[in-house]
PDB file of C-alpha atoms in Angstrom:
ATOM      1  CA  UNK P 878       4.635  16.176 -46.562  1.00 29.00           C
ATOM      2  CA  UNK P 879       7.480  15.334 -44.492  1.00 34.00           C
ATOM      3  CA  UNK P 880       7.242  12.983 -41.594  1.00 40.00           C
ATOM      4  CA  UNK P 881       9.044  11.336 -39.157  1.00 60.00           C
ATOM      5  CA  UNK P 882       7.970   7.813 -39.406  1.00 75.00           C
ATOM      6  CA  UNK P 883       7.347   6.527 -42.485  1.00 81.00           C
ATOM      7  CA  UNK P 884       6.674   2.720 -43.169  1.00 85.00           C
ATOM      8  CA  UNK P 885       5.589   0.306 -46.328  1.00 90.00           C
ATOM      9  CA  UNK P 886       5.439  -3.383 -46.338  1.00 91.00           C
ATOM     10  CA  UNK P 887       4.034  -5.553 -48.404  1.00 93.00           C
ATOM     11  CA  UNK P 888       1.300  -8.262 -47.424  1.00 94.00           C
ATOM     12  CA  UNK P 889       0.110 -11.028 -49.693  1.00 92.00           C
ATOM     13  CA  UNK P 890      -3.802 -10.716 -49.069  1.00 93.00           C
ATOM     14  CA  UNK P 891      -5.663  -8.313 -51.810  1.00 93.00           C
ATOM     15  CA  UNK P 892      -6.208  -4.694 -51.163  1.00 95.00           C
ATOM     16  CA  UNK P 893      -9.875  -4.818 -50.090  1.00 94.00           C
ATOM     17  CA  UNK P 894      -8.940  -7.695 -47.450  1.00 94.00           C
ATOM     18  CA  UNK P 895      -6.681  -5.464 -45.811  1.00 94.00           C
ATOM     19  CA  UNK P 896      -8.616  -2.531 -45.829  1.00 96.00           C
ATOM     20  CA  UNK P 897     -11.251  -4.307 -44.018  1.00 95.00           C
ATOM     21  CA  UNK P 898      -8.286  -5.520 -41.502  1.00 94.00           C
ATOM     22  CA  UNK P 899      -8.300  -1.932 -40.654  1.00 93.00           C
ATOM     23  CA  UNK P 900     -11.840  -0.908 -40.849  1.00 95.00           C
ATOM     24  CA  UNK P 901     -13.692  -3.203 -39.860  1.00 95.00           C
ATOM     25  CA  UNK P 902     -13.579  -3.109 -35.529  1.00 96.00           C
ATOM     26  CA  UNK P 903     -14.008  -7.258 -35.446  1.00 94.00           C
ATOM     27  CA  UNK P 904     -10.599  -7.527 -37.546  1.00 93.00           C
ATOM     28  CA  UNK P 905      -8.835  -4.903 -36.306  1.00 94.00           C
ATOM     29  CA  UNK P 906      -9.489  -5.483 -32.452  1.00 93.00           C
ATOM     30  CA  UNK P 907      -8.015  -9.353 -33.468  1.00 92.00           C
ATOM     31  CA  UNK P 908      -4.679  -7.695 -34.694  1.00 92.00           C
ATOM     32  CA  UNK P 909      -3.508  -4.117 -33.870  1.00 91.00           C
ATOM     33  CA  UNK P 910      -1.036  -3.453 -30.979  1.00 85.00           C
ATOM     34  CA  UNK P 911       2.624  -4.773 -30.768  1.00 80.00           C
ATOM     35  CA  UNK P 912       3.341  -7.843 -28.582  1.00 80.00           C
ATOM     36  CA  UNK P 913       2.020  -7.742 -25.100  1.00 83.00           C
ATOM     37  CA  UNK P 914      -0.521  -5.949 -26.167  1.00 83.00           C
ATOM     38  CA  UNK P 915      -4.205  -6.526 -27.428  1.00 89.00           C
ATOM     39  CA  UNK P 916      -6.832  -3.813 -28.619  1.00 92.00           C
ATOM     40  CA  UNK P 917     -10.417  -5.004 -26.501  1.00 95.00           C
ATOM     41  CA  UNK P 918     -13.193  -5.214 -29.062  1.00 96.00           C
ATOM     42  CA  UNK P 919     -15.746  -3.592 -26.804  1.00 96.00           C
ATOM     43  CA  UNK P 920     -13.264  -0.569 -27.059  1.00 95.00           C
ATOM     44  CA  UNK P 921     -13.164  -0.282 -30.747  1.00 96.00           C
ATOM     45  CA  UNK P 922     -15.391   2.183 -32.236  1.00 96.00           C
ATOM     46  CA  UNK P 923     -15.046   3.520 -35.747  1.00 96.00           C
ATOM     47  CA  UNK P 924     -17.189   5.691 -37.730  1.00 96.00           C
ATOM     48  CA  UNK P 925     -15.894   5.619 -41.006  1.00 95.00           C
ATOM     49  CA  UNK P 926     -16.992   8.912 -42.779  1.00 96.00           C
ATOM     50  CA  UNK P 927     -15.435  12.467 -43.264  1.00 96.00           C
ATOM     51  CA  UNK P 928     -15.085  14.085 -40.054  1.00 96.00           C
ATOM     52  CA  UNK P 929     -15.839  10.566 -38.020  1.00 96.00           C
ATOM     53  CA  UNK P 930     -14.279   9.112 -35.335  1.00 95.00           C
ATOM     54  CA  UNK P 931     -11.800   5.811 -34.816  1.00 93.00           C
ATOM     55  CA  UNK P 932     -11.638   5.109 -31.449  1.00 93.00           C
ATOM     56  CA  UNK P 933      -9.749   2.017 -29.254  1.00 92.00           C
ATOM     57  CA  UNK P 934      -8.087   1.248 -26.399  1.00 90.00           C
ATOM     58  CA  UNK P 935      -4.669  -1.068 -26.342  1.00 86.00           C
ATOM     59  CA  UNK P 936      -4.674  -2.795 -22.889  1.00 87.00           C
ATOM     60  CA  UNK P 937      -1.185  -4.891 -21.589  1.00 83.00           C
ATOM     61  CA  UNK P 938      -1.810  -8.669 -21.475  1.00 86.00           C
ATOM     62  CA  UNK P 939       0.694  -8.211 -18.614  1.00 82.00           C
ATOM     63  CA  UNK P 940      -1.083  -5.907 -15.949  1.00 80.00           C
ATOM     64  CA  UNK P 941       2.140  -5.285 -14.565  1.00 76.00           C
ATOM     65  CA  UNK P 942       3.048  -3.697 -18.016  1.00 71.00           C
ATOM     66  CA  UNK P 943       2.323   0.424 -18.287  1.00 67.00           C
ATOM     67  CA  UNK P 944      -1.457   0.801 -20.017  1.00 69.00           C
ATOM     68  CA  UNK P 945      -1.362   0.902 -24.041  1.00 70.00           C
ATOM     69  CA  UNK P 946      -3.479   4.180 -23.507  1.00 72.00           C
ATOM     70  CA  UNK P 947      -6.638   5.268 -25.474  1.00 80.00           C
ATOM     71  CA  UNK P 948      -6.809   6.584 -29.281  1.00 84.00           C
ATOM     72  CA  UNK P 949      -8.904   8.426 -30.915  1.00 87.00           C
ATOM     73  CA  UNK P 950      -8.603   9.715 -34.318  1.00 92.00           C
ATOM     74  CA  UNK P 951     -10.784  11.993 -36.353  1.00 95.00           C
ATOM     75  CA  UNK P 952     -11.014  11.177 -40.695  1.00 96.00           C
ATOM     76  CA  UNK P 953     -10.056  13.876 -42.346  1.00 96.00           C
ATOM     77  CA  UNK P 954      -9.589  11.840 -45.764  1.00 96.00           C
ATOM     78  CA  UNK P 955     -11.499   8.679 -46.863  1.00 97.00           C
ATOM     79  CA  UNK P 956     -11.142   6.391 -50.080  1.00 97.00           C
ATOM     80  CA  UNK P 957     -12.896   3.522 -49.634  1.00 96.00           C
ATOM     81  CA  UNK P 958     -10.591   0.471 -50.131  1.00 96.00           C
ATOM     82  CA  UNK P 959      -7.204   2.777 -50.140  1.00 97.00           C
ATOM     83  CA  UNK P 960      -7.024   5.774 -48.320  1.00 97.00           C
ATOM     84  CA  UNK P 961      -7.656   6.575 -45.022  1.00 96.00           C
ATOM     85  CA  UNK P 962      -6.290   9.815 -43.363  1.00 95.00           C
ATOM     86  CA  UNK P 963      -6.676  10.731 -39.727  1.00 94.00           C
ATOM     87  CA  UNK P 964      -5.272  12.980 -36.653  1.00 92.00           C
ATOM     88  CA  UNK P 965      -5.630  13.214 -33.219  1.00 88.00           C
ATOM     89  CA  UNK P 966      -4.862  16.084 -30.995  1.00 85.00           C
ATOM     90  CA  UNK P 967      -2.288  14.870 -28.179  1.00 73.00           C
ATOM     91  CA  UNK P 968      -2.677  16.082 -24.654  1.00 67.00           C
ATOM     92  CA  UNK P 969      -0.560  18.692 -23.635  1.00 65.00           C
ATOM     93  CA  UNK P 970       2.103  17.134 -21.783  1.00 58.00           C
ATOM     94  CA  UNK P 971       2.477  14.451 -25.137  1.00 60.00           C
ATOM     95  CA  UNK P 972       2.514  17.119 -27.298  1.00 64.00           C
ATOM     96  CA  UNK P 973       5.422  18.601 -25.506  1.00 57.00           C
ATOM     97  CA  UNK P 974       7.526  15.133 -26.176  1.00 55.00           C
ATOM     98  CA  UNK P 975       6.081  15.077 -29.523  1.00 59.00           C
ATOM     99  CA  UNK P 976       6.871  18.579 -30.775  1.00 61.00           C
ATOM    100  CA  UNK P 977       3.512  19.207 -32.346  1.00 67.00           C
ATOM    101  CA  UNK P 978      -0.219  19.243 -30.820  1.00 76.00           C
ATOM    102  CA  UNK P 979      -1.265  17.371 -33.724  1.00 82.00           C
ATOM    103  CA  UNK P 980      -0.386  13.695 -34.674  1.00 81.00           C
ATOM    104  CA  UNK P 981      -1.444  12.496 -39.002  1.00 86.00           C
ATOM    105  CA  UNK P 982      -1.786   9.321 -40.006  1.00 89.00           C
ATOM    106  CA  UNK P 983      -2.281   8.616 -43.220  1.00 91.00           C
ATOM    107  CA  UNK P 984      -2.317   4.889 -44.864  1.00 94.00           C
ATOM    108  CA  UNK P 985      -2.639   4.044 -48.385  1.00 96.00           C
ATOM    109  CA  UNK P 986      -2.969   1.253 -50.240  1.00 96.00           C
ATOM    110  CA  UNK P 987      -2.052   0.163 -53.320  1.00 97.00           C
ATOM    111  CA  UNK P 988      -2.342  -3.009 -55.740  1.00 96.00           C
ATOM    112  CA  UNK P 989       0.978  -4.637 -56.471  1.00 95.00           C
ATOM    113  CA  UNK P 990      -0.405  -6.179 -59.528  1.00 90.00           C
ATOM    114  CA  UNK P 991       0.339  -9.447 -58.441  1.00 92.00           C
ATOM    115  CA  UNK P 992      -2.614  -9.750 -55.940  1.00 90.00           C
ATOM    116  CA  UNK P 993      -0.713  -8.589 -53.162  1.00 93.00           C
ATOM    117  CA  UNK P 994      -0.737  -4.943 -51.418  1.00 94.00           C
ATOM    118  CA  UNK P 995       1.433  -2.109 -50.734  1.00 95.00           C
ATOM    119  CA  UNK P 996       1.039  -0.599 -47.404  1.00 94.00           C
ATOM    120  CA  UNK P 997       2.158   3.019 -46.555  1.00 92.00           C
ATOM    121  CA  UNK P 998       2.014   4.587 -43.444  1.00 89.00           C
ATOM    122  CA  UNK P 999       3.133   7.987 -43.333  1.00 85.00           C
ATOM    123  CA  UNK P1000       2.891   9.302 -39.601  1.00 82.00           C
ATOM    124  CA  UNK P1001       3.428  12.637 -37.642  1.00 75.00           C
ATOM    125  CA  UNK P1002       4.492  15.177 -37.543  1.00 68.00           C
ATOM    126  CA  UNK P1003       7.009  13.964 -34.805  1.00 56.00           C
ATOM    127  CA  UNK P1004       8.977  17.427 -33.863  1.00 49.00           C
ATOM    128  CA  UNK P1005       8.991  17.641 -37.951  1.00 41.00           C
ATOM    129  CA  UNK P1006      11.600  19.683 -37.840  1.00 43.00           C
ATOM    130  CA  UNK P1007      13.756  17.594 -36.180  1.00 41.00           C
ATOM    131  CA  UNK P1008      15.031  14.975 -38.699  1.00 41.00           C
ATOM    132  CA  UNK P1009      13.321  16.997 -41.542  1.00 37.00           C
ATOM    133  CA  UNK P1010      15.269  18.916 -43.753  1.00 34.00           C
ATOM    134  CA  UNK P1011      17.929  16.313 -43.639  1.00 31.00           C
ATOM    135  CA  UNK P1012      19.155  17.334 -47.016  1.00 30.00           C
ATOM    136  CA  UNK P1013      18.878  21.144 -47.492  1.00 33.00           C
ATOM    137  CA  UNK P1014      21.645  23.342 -46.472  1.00 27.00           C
ATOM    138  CA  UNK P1015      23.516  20.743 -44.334  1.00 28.00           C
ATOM    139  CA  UNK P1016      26.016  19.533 -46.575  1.00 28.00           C
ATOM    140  CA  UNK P1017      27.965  16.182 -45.539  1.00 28.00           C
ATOM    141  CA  UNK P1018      28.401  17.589 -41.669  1.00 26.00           C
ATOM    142  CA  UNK P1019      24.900  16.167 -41.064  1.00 31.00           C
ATOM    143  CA  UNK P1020      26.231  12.544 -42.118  1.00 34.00           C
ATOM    144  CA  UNK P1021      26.945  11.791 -38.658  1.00 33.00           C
ATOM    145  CA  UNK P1022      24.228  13.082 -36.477  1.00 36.00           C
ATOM    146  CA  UNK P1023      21.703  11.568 -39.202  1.00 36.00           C
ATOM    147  CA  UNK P1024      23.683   8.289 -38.320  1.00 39.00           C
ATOM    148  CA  UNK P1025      22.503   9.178 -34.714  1.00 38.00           C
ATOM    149  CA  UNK P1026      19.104  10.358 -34.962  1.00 38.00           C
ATOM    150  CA  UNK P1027      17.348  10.159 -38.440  1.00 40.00           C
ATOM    151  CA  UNK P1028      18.637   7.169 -40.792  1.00 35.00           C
ATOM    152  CA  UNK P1029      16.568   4.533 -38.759  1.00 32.00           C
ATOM    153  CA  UNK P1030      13.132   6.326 -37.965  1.00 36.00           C
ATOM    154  CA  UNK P1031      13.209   7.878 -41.441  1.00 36.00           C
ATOM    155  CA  UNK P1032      13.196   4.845 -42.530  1.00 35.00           C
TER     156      UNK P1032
ATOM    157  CA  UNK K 491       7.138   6.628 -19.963  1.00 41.00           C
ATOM    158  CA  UNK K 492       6.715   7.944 -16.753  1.00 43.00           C
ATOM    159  CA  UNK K 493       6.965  11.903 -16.250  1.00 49.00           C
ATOM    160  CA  UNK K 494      10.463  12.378 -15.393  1.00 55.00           C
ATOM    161  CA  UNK K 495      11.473  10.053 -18.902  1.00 56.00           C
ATOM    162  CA  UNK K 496       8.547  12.810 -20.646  1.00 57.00           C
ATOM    163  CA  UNK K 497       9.769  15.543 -19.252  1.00 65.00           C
ATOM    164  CA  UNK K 498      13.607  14.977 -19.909  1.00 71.00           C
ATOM    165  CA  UNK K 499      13.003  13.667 -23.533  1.00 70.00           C
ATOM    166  CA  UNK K 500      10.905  16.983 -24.140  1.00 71.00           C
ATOM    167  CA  UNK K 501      13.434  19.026 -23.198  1.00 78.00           C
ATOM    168  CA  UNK K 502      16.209  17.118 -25.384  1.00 78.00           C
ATOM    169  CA  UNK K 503      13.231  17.170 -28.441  1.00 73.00           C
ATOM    170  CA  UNK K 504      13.258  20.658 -27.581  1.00 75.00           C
ATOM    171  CA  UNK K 505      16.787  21.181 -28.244  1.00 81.00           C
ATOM    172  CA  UNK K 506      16.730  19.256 -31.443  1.00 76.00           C
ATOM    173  CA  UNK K 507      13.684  20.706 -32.930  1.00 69.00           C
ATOM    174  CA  UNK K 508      15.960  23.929 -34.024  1.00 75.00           C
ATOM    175  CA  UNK K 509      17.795  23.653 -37.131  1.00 74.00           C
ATOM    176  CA  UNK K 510      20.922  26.034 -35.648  1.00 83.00           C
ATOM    177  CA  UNK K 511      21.090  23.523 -32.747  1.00 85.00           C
ATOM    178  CA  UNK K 512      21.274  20.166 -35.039  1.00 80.00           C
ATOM    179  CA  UNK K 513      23.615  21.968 -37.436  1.00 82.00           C
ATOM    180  CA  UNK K 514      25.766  22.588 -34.230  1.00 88.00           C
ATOM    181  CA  UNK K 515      25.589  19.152 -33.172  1.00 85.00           C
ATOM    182  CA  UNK K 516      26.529  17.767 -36.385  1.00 80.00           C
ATOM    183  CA  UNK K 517      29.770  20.178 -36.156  1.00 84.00           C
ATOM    184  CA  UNK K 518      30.137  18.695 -32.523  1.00 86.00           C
ATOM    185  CA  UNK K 519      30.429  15.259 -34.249  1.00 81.00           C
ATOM    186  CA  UNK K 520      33.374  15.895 -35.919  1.00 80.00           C
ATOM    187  CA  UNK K 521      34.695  17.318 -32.703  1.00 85.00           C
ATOM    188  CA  UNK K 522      35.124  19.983 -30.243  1.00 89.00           C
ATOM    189  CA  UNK K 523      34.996  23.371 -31.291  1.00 90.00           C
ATOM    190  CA  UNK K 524      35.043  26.956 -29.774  1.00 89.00           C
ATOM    191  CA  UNK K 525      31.880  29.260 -29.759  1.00 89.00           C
ATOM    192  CA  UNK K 526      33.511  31.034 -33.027  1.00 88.00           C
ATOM    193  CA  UNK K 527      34.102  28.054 -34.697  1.00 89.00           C
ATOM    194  CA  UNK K 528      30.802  26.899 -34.210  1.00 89.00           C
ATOM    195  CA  UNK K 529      29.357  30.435 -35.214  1.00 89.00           C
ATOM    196  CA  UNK K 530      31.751  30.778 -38.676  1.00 87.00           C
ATOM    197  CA  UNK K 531      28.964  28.427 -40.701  1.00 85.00           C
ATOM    198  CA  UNK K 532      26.043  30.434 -39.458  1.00 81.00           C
ATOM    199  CA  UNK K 533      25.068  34.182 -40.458  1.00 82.00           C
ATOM    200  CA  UNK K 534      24.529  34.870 -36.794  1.00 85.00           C
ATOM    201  CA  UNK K 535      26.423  36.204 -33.478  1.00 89.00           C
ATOM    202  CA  UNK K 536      28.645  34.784 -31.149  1.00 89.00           C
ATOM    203  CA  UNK K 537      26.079  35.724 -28.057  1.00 91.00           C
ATOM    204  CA  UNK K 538      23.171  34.197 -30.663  1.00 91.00           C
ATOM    205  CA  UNK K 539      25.312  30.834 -31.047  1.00 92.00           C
ATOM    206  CA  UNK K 540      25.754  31.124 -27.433  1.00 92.00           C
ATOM    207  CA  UNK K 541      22.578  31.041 -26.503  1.00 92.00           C
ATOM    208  CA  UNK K 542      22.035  27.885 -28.403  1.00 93.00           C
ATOM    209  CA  UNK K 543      24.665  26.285 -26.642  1.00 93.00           C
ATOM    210  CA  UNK K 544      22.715  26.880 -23.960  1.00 92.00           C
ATOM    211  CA  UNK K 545      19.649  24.990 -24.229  1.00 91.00           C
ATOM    212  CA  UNK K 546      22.014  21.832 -25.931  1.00 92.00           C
ATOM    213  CA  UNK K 547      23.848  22.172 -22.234  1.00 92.00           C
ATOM    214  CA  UNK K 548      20.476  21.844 -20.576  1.00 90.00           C
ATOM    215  CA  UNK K 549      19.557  19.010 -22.289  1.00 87.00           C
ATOM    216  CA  UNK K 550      22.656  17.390 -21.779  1.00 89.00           C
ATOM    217  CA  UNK K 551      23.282  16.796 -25.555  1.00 90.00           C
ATOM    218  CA  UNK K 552      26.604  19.014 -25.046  1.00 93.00           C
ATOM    219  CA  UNK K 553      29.118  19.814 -22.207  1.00 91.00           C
ATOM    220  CA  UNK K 554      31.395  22.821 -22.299  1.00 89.00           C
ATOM    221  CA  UNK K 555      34.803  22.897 -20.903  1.00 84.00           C
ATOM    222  CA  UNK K 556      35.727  24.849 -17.498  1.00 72.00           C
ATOM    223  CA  UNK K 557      38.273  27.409 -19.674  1.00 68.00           C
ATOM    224  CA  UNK K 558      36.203  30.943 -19.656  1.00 61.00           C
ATOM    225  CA  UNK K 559      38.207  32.310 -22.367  1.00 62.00           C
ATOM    226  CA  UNK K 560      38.140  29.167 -25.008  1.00 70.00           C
ATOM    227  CA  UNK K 561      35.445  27.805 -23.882  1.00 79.00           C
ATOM    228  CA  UNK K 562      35.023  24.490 -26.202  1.00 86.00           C
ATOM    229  CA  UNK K 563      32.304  22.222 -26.227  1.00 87.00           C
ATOM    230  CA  UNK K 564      31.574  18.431 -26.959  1.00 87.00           C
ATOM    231  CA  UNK K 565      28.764  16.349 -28.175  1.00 84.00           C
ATOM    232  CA  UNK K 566      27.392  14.135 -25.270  1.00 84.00           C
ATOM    233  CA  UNK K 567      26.104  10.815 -26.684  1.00 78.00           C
ATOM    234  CA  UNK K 568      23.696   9.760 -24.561  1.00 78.00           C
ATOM    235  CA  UNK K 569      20.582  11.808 -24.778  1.00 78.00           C
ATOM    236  CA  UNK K 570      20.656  11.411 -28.412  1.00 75.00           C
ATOM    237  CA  UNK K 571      20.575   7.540 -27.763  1.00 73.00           C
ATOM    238  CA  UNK K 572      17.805   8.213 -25.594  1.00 70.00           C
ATOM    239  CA  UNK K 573      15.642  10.455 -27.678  1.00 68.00           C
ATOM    240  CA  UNK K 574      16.521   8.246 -30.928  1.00 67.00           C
ATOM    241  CA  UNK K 575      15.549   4.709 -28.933  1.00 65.00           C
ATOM    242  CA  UNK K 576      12.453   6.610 -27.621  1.00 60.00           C
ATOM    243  CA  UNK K 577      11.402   6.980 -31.416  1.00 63.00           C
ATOM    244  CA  UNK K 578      12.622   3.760 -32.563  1.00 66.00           C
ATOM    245  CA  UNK K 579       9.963   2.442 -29.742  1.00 66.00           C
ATOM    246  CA  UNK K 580       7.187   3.795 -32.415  1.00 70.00           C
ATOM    247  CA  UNK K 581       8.495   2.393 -35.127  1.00 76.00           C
ATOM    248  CA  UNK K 582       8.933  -1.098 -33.363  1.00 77.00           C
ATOM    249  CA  UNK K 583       5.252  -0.674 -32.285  1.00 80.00           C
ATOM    250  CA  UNK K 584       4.357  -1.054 -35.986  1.00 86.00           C
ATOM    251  CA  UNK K 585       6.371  -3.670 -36.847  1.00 87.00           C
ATOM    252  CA  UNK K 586       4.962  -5.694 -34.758  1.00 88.00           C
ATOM    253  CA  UNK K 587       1.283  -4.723 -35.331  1.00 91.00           C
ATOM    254  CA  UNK K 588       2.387  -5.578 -38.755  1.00 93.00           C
ATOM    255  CA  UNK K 589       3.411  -8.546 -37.923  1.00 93.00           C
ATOM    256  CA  UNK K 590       0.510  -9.411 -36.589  1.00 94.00           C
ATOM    257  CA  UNK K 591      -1.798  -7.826 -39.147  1.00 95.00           C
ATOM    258  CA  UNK K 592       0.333 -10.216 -41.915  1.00 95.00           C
ATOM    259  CA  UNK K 593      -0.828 -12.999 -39.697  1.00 95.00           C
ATOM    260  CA  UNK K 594      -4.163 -11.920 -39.397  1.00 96.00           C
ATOM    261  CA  UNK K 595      -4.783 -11.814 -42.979  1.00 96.00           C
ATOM    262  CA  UNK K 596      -3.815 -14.952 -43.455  1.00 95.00           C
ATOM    263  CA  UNK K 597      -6.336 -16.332 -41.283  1.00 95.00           C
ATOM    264  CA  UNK K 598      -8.812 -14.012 -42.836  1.00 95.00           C
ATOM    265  CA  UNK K 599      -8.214 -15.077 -46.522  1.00 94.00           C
ATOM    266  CA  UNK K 600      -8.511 -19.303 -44.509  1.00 93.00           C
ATOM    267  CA  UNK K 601     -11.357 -18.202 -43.462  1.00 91.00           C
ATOM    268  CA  UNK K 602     -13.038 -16.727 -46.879  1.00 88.00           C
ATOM    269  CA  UNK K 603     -11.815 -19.123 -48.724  1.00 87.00           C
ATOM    270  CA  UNK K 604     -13.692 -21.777 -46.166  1.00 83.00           C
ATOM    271  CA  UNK K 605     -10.426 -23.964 -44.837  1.00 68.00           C
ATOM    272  CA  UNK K 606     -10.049 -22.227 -41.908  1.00 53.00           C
ATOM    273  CA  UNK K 607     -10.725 -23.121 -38.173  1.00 56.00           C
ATOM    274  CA  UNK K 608     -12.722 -20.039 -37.874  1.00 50.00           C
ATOM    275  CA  UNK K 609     -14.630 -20.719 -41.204  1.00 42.00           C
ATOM    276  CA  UNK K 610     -18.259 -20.701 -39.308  1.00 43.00           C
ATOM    277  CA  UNK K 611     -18.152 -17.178 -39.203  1.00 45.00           C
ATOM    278  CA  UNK K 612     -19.733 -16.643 -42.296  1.00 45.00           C
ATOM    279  CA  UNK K 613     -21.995 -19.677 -41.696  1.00 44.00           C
ATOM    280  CA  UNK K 614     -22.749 -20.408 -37.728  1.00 42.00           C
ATOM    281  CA  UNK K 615     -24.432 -23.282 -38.576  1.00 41.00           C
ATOM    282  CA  UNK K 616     -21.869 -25.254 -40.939  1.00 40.00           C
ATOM    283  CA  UNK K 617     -19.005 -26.512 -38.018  1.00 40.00           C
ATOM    284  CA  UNK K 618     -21.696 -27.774 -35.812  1.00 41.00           C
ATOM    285  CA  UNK K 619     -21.325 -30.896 -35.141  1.00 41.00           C
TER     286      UNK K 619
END
C-alpha cells in the first residue's frame, strides 16, 4: 500500500498500554489532538469490533480558533493489542482537496523487545498518486520536485 | 481552511494528481522549456502535452511566456509551497498528538504503577484524606 503520510515513533510504555491509549475513550479523549486542541470525552464513542464505529469530536481551546471538526471512522481490521485499521468517507468538497473519497488509517504496533513500542501509522490515500510512484519511471528529473512536494510528508 | 484556500488547493491537487503533469514539473525544475521539449520524454502529442500545460497554468503551478510561436513555460513556486505546507499541516497534527500521547503514557504507567497524582483511579477510596 502506498500512502501519503506515513509515521513511526517509538514510546517507552508496553504495547498493551498504548493500545488502550487509543482504545479506550477515557485515555484517548485525555490525549489526541495537536496543541490548541482537546478531543471532549462526552464526544468519544468507539465500538471496537469489525465493522464498528470510532467516533470524536476535536474542539479549539481557543474559540476564536477554526473547529477541529468531527471524525468518524468505521474498523475494517482489528487485532486486539496491535492492529487497528479504519476509514472514513470524506464529504464531498474534502474529498475534492484530498483526491480520494476515502481516507485509511491503519496503526500497528509492535514490541521493541526492550519493553517499549513501535508505532506505525500509515494514512490515506492523500491524492495517492500524487507523491506515489516517486521511483518508477522518473529517473533523477523527479529529484527536485520530490525536494518540493514528497521528501517531507513521505516521511 | 476556509473555501476559497479548499477550493484553490483542489484545483492545484488536481493538477498534481497526474503523473504527465508532475513529470512536466520536474522538467520545469531544471528550467524552461518549449511545448516540444517538454513532449520529447513522453510517448504523446504536442496538443496532448498542451493540454496538460493547461490545467498546470490554471493552477498557477506554471506560467507560459507571451511568444505564440516558442511558447516556453516556467515552474511557479508558490502553489507547490502551498499545497506541500497544507500537507505538512497533517503531519504536524500527529506530531503533536504524539507528543502528547508520549506524555500521556507516562502518566498512565504513574498511575498503574500507583505513584501517580491520579493513582485513585483504580481505587477512589485510597487518596481520601
Amino acid at each position: 500500500m502506498s500512502q501519503m503520510l506515513h509515521l513511526e515513533r517509538v514510546f517507552d510504555a508496553p504495547r498493551d498500554l498504548v493500545w488502550r491509549a487509543f482504545t479506550d475513550p477515557d485515555e484517548f479523549a485525555a490525549w489526541f489532538g495537536p496543541v490548541g486542541y482537546s478531543v471532549p470525552r462526552e464526544s468519544v464513542s468507539f465500538d471496537l469490533r469489525l465493522g464498528g464505529r470510532q467516533s470524536f469530536t476535536m474542539v479549539p481551546d481557543d474559540p476564536s480558533n477554526p473547529p477541529g471538526g468531527e471524525s468518524s471512522g468505521t474498523i475494517d481490521e482489528l487485532v486486539e493489542g496491535s492492529l487497528l485499521v479504519t476509514h472514513e468517507d470524506l464529504p464531498e468538497e474534502m474529498a475534492k482537496v484530498f483526491g480520494t473519497s476515502r481516507i485509511t488509517m491503519r496503526i500497528e504496533l509492535r514490541d521493541t523487545g526492550d519493553g517499549k513500542t513501535l508505532f506505525v501509522l500509515d494514512q490515506g490515500p492523500y491524492a495517492d498518486d500524487f507523491v506515489g510512484n516517486a521511483r518508477e519511471g522518473w529517473g533523477s528529473s523527479f529529484t527536485k520536485l520530490d525536494t518540493l512536494l514528497a521528501s517531507r510528508v513521505a516521511g | 481552511l476556509n473555501n476559497v484556500a479548499t477550493d484553490r488547493l483542489s484545483v492545484i491537487f488536481a493538477a498534481l494528481a497526474d503523473p504527465t503533469r508532475r513529470a512536466i514539473l520536474a522538467r520545469l525544475s531544471e528550467g524552461e522549456a518549449t511545448v516540444s521539449e517538454l513532449a520529447e520524454p513522453f510517448e504523446i502529442s504536442l496538443p496532448a502535452v498542451s493540454r496538460h500545460l493547461k490545467v498546470l497554468e490554471r493552477a498557477g503551478l506554471i506560467s507560459r511566456s507571451r511568444s505564440a510561436q516558442w511558447r516556453s513555460s516556467r515552474l511557479e513556486a508558490e502553489p507547490l509551497r502551498e499545497a506541500t505546507a497544507w500537507m505538512e499541516r497533517y503531519r504536524a497534527f500527529w506530531d503533536q498528538s504524539l507528543d502528547r500521547l508520549d506524555e500521556h503514557l507516562k502518566r498512565m504507567q504513574q498511575r498503574e504503577a500507583g505513584t501517580g497524582p491520579t493513582s485513585s483511579s483504580t481505587d477512589p477510596e485510597r487518596n481520601l484524606p
